[in-house]
mmCIF file of C-alpha atoms in Angstrom:
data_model
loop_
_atom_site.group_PDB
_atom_site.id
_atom_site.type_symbol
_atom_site.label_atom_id
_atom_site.label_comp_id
_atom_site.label_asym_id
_atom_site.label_seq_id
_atom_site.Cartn_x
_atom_site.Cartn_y
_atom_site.Cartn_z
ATOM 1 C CA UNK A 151 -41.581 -5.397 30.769
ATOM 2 C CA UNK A 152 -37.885 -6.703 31.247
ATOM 3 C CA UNK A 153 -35.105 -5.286 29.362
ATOM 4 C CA UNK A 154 -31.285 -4.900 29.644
ATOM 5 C CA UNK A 155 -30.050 -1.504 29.791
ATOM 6 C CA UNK A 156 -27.672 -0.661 27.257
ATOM 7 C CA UNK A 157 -25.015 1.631 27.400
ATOM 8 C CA UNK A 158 -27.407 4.571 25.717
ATOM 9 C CA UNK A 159 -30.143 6.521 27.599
ATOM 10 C CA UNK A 160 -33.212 5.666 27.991
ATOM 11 C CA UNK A 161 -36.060 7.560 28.961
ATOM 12 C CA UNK A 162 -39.951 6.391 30.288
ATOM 13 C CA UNK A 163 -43.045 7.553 31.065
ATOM 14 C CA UNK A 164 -44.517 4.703 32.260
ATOM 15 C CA UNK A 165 -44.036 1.551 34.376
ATOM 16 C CA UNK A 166 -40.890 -0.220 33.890
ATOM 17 C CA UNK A 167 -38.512 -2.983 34.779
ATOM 18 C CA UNK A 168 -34.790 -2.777 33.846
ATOM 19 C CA UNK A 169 -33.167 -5.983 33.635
ATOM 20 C CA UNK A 170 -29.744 -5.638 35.168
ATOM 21 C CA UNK A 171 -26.826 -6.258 32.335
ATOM 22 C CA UNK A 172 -24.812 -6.996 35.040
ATOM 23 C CA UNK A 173 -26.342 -10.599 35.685
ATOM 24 C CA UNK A 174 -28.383 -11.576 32.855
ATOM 25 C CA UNK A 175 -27.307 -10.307 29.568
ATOM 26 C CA UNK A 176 -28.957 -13.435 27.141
ATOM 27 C CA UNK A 177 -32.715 -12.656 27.931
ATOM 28 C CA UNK A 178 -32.737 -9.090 26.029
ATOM 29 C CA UNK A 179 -30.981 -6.454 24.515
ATOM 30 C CA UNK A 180 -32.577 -2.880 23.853
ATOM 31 C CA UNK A 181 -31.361 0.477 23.158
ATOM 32 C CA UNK A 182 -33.656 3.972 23.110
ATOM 33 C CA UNK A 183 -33.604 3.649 19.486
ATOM 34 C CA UNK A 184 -34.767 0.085 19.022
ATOM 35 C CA UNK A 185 -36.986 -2.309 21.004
ATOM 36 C CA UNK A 186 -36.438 -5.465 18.266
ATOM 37 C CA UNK A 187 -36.859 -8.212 21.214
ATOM 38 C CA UNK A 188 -40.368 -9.751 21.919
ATOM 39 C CA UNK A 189 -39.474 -9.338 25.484
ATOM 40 C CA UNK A 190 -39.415 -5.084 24.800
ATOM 41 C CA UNK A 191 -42.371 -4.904 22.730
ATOM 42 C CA UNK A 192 -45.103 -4.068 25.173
ATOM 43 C CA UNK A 193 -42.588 -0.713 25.563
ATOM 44 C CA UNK A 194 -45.308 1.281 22.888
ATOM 45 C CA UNK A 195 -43.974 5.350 23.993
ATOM 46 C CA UNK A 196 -41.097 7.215 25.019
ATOM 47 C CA UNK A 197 -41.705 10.025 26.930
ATOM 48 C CA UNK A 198 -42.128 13.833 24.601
ATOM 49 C CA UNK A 199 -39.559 15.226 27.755
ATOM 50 C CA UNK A 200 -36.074 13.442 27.587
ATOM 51 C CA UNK A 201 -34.971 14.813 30.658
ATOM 52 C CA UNK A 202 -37.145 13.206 32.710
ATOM 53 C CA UNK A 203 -35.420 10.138 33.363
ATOM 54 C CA UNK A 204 -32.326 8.785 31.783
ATOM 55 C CA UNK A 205 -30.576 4.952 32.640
ATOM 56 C CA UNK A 206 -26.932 4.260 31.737
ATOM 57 C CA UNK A 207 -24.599 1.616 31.890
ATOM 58 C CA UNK A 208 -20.782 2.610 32.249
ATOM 59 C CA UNK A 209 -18.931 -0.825 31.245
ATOM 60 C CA UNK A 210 -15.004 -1.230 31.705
ATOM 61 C CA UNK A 211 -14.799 -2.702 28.229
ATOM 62 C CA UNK A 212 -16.823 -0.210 26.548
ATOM 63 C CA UNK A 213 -15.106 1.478 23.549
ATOM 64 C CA UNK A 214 -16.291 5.200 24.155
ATOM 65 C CA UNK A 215 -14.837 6.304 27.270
ATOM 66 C CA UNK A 216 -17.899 7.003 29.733
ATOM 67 C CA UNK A 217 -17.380 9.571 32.718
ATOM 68 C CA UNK A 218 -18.335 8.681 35.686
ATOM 69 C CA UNK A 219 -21.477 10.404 37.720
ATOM 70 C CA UNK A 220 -20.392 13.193 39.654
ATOM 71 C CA UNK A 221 -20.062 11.572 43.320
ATOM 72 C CA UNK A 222 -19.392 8.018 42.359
ATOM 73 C CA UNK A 223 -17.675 6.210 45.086
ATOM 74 C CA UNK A 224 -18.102 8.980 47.537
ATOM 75 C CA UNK A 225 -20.644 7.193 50.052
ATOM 76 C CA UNK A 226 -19.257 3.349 49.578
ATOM 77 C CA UNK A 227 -15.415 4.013 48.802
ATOM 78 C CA UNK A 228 -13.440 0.936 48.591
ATOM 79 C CA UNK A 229 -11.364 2.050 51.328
ATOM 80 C CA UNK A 230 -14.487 1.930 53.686
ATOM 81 C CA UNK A 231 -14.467 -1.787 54.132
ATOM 82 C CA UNK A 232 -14.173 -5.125 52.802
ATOM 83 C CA UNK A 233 -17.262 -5.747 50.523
ATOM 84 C CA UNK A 234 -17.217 -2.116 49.236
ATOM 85 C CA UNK A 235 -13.704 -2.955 47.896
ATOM 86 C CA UNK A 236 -14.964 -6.534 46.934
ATOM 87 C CA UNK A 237 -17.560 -4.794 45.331
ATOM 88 C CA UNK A 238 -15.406 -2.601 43.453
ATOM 89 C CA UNK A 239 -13.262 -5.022 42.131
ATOM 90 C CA UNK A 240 -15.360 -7.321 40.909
ATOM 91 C CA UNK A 241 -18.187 -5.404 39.358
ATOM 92 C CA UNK A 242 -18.965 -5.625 35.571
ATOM 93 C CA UNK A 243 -20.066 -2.079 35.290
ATOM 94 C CA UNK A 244 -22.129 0.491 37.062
ATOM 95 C CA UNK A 245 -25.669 0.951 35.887
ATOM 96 C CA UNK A 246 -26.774 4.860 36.625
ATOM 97 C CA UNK A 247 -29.867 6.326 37.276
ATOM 98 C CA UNK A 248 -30.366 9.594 36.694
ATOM 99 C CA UNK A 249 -34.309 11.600 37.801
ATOM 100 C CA UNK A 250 -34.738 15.030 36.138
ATOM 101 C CA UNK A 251 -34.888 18.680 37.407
ATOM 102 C CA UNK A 252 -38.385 18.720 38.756
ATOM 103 C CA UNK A 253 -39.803 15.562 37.009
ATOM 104 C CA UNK A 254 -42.379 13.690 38.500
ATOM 105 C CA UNK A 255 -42.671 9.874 37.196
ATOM 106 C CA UNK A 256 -46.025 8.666 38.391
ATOM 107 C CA UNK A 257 -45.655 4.908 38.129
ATOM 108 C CA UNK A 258 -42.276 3.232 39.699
ATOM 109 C CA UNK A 259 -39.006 2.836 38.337
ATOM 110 C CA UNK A 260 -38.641 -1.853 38.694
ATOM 111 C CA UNK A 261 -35.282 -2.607 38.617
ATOM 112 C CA UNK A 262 -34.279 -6.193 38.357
ATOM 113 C CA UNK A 263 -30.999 -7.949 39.335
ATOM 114 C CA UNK A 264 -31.237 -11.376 38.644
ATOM 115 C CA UNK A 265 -28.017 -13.968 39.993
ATOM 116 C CA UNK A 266 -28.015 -16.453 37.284
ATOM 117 C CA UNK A 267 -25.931 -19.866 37.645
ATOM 118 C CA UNK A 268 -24.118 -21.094 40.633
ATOM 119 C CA UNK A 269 -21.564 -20.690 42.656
ATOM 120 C CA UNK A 270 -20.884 -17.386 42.107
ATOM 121 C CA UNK A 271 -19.563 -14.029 43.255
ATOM 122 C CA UNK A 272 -22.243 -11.030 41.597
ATOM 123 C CA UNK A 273 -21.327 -7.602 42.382
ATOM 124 C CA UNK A 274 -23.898 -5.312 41.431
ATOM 125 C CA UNK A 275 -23.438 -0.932 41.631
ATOM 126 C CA UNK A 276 -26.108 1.187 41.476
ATOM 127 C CA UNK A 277 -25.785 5.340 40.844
ATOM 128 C CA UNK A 278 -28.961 7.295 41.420
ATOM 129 C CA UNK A 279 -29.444 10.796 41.297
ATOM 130 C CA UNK A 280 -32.458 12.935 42.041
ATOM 131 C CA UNK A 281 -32.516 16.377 40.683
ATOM 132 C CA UNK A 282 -34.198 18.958 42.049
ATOM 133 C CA UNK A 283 -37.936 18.658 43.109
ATOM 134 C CA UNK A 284 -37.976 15.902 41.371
ATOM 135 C CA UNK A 285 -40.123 13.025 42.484
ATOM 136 C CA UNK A 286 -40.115 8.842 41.814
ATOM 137 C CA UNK A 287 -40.665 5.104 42.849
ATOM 138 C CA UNK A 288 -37.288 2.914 42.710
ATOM 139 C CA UNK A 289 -37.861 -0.988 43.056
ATOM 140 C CA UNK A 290 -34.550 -2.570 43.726
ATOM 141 C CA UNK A 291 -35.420 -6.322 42.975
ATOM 142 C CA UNK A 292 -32.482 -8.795 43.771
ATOM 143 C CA UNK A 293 -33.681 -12.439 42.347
ATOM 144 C CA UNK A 294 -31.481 -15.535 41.999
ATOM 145 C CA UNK A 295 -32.157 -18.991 40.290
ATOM 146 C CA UNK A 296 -33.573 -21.493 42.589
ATOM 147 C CA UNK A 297 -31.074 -23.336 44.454
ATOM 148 C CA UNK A 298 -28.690 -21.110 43.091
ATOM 149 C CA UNK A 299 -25.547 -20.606 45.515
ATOM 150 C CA UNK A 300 -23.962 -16.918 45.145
ATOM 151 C CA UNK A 301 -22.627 -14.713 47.266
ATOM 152 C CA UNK A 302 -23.748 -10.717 46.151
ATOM 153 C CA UNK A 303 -22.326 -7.534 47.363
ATOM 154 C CA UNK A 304 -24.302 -4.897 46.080
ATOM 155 C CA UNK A 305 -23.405 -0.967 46.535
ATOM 156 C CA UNK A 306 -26.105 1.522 45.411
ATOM 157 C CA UNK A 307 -25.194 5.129 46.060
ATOM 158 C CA UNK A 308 -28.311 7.592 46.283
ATOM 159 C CA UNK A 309 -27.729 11.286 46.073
ATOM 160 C CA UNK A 310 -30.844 13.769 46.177
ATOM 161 C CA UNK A 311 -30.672 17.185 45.669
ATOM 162 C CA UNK A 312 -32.803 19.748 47.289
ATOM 163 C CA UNK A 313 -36.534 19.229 47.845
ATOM 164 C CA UNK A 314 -36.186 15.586 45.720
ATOM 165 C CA UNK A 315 -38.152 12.661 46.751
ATOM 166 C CA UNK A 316 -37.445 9.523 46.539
ATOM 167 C CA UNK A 317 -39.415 6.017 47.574
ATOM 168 C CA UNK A 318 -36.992 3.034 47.542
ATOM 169 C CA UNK A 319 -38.255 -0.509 48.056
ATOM 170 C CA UNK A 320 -35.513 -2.667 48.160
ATOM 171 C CA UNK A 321 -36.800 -6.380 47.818
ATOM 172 C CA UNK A 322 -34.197 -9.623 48.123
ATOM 173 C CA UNK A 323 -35.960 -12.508 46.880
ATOM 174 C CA UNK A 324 -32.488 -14.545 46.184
ATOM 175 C CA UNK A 325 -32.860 -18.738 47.353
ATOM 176 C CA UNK A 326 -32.014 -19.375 50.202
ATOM 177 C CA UNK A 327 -28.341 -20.956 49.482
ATOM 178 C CA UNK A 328 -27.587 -17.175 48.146
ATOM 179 C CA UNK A 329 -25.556 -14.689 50.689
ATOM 180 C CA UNK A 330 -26.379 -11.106 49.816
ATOM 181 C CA UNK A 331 -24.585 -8.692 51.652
ATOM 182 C CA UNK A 332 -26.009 -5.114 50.293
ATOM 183 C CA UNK A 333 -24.631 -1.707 51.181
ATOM 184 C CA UNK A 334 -26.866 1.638 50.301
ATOM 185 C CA UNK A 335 -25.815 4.913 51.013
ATOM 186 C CA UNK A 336 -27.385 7.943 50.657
ATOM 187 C CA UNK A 337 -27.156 11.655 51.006
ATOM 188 C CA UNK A 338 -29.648 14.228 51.320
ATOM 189 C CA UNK A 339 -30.158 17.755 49.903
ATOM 190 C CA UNK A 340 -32.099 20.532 51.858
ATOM 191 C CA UNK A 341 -35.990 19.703 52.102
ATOM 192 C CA UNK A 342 -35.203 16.509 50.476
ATOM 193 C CA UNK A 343 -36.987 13.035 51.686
ATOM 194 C CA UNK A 344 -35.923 9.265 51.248
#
C-alpha cells in the first residue's frame, strides 16, 4: 500500500507504507478522510483507537500554521554540522510520526522515500515519537530511480519515552550514482529500548 501523507492524521491498524511527500508527490494523494486513489484502495479500516498512531506532514507553505513536535531540532541542530544545516535548509517539510501512550502496532510501520529525477539535492526529516510503553516496527526505506544521480541528507530524530520500544530498520536501496549521507539521532527514556 503506498500513499503520500497529507498534512492531516492518519491512523492504522495494519501494515502500511507511507510514501514520502517529500520526493514523490504525483503517484498519490490521501487524507484520513478519503482514500479516492487506486493506489489507497487496498487501505479497507482505520483503527476504532485514534491514538494509536498518528502521521503528519508540517509543510513551509502550508496555510494553517503547524507547531512543531516538542524536541524538533534538538538531536540534529543545524549548528551541529554541515549536512544537518544542509538538511535544514533545503527540506520541503518534516513528516512526523507520532506512537501512542501504550499502543502496541503489531505489523510494521513501511516508510518510503523515493529520490525521483536526477541530479538532485533531496533532504528528507523525519520526527518520531514513542509514548509511553508503547511498542512498533519503523521501516525507513530510501529508494531512488535507477541511474538516478542525487545527493540525500536525511535527519530523522527519534525520541522514546519511558519503557517504549522501538525496532528501526533503516534500508538504502538508492543506485549506485546516488550519495546518501543520513544522520539519526535518538534519545532514550528510562526502561526504554531501540
Amino acid at each position: 500500500l503506498l500513499f503520500v501523507c497529507s498534512s492531516s492524521s492518519v491512523h492504522f491498524s495494519s501494515s502500511l507504507c507511507l510514501l514520502s511527500s517529500c520526493f514523490c508527490s504525483s503517484f498519490c494523494s490521501c487524507s484520513s478522510s478519503s482514500f479516492s486513489s487506486p493506489l489507497c484502495s487496498s487501505l479497507s479500516s482505520l483503527p476504532e483507537d485514534e491514538s494509536a498512531i498518528r502521521v503528519l506532514s508540517i509543510r513551509p507553505e502550508s496555510p494553517t500554521p503547524v507547531a512543531f513536535p516538542q524536541g524538533y531540532g534538538e538531536l540534529a541542530p543545524a549548528k551541529r554540522d554541515a549536512f544537518s544545516a544542509l538538511n535544514e535548509a533545503f527540506t520541503p517539510g518534516i513528516e512526523v510520526l507520532e506512537f501512542g501512550e501504550g499502543c502496541e502496532i503489531d505489523l510494521p510501520v513501511h516508510l518510503v522515500f523515493l529520490s525521483s529525477g536526477d541530479g538532485r539535492l533531496n533532504c528528507p526529516r523525519l520526527h518520531v515519537t514513542g509514548k509511553k510503553q508503547s511498542r512498533a516496527t519503523l521501516i525507513l526505506d530510501f529508494l531512488s530511480v535507477p541511474d538516478g544521480e542525487n545527493l540525500v541528507s536525511s535527519v530523522t530524530e527519534i525520541f522514546l519515552e519511558e519503557r517504549a520500544h522501538l525496532d528501526c530498520v533503516v534500508a538504502e536501496r538508492e543506485s549506485d550514482r546516488t550519495v546518501h549521507i543520513a544522520n539519526l539521532q535518538a534519545r532514550q527514556g528510562r526502561e526504554s529500548a531501540l
